[in-house]
PDB file of C-alpha atoms in Angstrom:
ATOM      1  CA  UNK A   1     -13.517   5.060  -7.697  1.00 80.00           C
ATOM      2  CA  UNK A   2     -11.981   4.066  -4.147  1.00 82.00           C
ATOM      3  CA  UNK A   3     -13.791   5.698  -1.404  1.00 90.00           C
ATOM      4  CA  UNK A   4     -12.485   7.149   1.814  1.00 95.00           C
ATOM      5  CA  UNK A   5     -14.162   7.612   4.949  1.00 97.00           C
ATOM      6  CA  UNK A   6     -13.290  10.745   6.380  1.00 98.00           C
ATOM      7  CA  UNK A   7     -15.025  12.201   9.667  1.00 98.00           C
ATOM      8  CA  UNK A   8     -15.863  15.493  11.171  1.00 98.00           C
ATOM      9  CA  UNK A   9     -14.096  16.822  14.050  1.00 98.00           C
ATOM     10  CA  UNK A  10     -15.197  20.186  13.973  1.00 97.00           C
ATOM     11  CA  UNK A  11     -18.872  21.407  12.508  1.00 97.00           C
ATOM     12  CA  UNK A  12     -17.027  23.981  10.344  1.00 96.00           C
ATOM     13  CA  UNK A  13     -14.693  21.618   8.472  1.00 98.00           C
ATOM     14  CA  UNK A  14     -15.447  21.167   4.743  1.00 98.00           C
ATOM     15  CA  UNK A  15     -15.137  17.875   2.615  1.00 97.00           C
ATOM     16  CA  UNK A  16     -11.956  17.860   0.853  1.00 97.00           C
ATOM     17  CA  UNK A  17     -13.345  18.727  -3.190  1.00 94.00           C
ATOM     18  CA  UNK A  18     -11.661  18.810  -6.654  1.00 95.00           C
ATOM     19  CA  UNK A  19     -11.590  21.861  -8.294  1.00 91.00           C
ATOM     20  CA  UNK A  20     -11.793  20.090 -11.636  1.00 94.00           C
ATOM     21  CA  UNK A  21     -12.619  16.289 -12.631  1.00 93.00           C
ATOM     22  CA  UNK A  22      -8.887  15.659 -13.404  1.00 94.00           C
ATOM     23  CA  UNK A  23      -7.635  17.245 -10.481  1.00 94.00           C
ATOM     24  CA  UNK A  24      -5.001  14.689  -8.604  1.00 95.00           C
ATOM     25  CA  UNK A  25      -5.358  16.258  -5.591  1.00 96.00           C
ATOM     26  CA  UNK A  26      -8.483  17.333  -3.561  1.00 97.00           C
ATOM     27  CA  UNK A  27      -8.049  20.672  -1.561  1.00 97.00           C
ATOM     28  CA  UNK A  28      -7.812  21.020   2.140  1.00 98.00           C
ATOM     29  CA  UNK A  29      -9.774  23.499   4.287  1.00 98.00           C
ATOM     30  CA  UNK A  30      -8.669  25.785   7.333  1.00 97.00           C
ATOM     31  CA  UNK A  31     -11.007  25.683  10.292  1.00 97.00           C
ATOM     32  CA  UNK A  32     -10.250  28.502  12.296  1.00 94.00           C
ATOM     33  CA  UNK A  33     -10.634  29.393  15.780  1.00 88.00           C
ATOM     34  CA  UNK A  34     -11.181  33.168  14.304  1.00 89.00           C
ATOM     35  CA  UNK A  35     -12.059  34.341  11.286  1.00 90.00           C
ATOM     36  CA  UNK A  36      -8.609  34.142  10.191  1.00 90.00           C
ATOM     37  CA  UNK A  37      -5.596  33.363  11.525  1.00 96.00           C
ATOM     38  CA  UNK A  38      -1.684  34.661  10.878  1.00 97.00           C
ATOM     39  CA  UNK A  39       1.559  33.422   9.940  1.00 97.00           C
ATOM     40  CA  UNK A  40       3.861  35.713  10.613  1.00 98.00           C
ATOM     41  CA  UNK A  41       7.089  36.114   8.409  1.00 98.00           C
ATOM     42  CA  UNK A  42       9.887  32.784   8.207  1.00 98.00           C
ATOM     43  CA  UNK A  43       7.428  31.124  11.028  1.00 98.00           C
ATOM     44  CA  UNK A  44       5.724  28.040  10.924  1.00 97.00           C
ATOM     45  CA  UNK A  45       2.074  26.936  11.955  1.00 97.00           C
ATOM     46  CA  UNK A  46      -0.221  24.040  12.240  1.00 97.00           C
ATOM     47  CA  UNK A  47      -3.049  24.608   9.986  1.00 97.00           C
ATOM     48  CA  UNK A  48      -6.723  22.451  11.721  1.00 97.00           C
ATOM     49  CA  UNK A  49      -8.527  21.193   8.940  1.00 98.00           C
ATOM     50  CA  UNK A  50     -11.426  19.513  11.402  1.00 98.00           C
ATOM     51  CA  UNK A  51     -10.940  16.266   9.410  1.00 98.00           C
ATOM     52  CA  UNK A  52      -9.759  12.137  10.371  1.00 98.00           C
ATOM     53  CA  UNK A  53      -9.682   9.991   7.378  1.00 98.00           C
ATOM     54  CA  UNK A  54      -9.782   6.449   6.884  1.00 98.00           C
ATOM     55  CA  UNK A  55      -7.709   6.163   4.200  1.00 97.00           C
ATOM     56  CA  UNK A  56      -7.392   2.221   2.664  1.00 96.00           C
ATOM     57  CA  UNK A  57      -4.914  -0.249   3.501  1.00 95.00           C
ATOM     58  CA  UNK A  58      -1.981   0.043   0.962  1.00 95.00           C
ATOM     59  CA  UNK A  59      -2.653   3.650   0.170  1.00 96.00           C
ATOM     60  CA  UNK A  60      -1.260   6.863   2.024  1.00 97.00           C
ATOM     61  CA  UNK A  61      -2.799  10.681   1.812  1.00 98.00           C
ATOM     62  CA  UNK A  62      -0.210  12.931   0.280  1.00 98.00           C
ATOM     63  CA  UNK A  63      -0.925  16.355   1.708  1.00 98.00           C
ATOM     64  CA  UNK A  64       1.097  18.747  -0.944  1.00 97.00           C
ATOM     65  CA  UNK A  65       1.063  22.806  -1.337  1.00 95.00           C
ATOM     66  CA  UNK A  66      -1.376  24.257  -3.292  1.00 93.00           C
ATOM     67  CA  UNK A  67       0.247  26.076  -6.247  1.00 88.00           C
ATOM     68  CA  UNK A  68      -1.396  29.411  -6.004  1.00 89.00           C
ATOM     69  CA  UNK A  69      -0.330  29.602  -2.280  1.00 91.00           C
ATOM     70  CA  UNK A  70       3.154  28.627  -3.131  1.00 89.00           C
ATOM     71  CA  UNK A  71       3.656  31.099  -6.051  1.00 91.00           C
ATOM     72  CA  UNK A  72       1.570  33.919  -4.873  1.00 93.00           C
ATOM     73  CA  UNK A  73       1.716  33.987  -1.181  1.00 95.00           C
ATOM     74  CA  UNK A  74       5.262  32.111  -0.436  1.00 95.00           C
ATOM     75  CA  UNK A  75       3.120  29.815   1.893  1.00 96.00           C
ATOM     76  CA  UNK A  76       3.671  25.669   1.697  1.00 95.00           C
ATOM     77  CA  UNK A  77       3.908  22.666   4.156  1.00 95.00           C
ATOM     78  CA  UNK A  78       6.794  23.380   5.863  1.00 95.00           C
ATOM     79  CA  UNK A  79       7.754  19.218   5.817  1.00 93.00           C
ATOM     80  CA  UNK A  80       7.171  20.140   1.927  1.00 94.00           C
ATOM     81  CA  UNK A  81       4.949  16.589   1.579  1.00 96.00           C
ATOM     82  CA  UNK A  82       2.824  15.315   4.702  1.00 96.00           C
ATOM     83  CA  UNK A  83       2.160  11.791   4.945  1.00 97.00           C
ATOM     84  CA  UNK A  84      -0.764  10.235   6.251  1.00 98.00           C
ATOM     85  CA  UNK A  85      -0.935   6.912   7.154  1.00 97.00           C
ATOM     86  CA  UNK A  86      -3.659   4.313   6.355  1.00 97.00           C
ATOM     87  CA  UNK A  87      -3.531   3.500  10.300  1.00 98.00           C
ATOM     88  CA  UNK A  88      -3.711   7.063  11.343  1.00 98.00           C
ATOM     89  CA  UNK A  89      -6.857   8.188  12.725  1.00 98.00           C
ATOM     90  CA  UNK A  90      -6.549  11.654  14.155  1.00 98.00           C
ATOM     91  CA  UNK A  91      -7.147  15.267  12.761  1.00 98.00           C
ATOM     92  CA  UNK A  92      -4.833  15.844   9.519  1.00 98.00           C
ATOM     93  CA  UNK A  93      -3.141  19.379  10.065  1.00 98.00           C
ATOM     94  CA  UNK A  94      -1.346  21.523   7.618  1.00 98.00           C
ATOM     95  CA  UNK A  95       1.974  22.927   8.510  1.00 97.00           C
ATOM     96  CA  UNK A  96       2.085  26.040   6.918  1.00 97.00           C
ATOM     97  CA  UNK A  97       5.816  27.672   6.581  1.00 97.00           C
ATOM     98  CA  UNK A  98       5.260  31.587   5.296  1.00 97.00           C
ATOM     99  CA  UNK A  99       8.672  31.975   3.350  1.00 97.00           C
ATOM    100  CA  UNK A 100       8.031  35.695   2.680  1.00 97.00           C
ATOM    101  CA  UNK A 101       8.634  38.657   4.893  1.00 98.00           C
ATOM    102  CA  UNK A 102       5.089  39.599   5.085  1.00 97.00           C
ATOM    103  CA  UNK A 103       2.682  38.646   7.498  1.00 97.00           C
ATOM    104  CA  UNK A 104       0.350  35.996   5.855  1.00 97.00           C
ATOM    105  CA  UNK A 105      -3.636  35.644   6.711  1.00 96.00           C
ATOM    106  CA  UNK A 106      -5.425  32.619   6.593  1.00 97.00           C
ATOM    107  CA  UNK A 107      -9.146  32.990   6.644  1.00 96.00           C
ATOM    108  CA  UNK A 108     -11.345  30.024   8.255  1.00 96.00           C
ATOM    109  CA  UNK A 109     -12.731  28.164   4.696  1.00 96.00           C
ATOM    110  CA  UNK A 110      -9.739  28.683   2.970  1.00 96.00           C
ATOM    111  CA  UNK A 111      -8.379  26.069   0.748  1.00 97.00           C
ATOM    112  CA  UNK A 112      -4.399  25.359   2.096  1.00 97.00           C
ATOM    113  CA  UNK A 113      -3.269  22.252   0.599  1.00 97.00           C
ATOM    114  CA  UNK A 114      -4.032  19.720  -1.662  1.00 97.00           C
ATOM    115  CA  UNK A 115      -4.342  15.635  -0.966  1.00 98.00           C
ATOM    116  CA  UNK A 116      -3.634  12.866  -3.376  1.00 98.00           C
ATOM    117  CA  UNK A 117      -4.314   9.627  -1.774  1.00 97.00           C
ATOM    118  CA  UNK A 118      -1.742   7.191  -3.696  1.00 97.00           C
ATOM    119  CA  UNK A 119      -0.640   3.211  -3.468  1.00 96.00           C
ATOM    120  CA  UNK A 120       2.544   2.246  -2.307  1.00 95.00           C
ATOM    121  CA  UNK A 121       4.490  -0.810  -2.079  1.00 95.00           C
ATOM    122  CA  UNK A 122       5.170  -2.106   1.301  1.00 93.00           C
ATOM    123  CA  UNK A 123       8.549  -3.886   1.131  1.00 93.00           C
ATOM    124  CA  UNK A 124      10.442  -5.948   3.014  1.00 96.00           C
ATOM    125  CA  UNK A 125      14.257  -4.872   3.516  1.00 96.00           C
ATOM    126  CA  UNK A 126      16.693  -7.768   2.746  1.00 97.00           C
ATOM    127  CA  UNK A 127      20.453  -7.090   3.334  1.00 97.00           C
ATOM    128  CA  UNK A 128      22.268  -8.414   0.873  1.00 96.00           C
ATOM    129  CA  UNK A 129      26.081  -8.171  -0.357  1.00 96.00           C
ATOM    130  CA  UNK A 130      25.537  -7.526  -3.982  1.00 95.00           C
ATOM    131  CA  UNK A 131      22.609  -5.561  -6.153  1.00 93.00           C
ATOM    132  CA  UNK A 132      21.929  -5.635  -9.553  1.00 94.00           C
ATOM    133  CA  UNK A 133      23.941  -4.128 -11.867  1.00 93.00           C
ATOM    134  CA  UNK A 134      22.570  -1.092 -13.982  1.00 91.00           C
ATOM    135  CA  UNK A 135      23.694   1.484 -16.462  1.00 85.00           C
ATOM    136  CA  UNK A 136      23.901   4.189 -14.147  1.00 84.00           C
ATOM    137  CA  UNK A 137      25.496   2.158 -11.443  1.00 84.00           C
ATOM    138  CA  UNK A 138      26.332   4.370  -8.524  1.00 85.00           C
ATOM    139  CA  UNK A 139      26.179   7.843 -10.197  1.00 79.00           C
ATOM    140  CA  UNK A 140      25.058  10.225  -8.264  1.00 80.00           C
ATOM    141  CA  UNK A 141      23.296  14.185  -8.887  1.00 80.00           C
ATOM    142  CA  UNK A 142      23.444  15.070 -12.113  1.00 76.00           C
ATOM    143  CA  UNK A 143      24.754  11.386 -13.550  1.00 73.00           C
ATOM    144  CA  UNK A 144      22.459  11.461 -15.931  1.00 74.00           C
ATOM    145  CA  UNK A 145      22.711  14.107 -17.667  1.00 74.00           C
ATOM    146  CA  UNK A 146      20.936  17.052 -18.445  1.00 74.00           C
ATOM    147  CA  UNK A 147      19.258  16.845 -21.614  1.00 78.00           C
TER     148      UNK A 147
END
């Protein structure tokens, strides 16, 4: 198991946890200023989880929506996936879009998002003239198919 250094930037910030051992993704915390704090209807608003991570070389921190807050409470990262960097060091924040037309409450502790640190493949972009041919070719939406 890789590990990742994260640090504390505020005393009240939980450790990211998994609710389950073969959860993807561990959840994200709200630290709060107040007890809670709102999100009024069709607005946006960073979301302090009092964490910087040191997340490896090659890998990146994919901050997605939690699927209860999504489907119950119309609340998700308004960029719909954050991205954080191996070379960023500051406080990850949530951007929490509230799609409904109620005003939505976020209480300090609450989980708001979910992480899945993941590899990538750094590549170099060559210009060329020609690519590969494929089946597909150029097709666009819905070229292949739907069943």
């Amino acid at each position: 198991m890789e590990k990742v250094k994260i640090k504390k930037l505020n005393p009240n910030a939980k450790i990211p946890a998994r609710a389950t051992e073969g959860s993807a993704g561990a959840d994200l915390y709200a630290v709060c200023e107040t007890e809670s704090v709102e999100i009024v209807p069709h607005e946006t608003m960073l979301i302090h989880t009092g964490l910087a991570f040191e997340i490896p070389d090659g890998f990146a921190g994919l901050v997605f929506a939690r699927s209860s807050l999504g489907t119950k409470r119309g609340l998700a990262p308004a960029n719909k996936v954050g991205v954080i960097d191996s070379d960023y060091r500051g406080e990850v924040m949530v951007s929490l879009h509230n799609h409904t037309n109620t005003v939505q409450q976020i209480e300090n502790g609450e989980r708001i998002a979910q992480m899945v640190i993941v590899p990538f493949l750094k590549a170099d972009f060559i210009l060329s003239d020609e690519l590969d041919e494929t089946d597909r070719g150029a097709g666009g939406f819905g070229s292949s198919g739907k069943k």
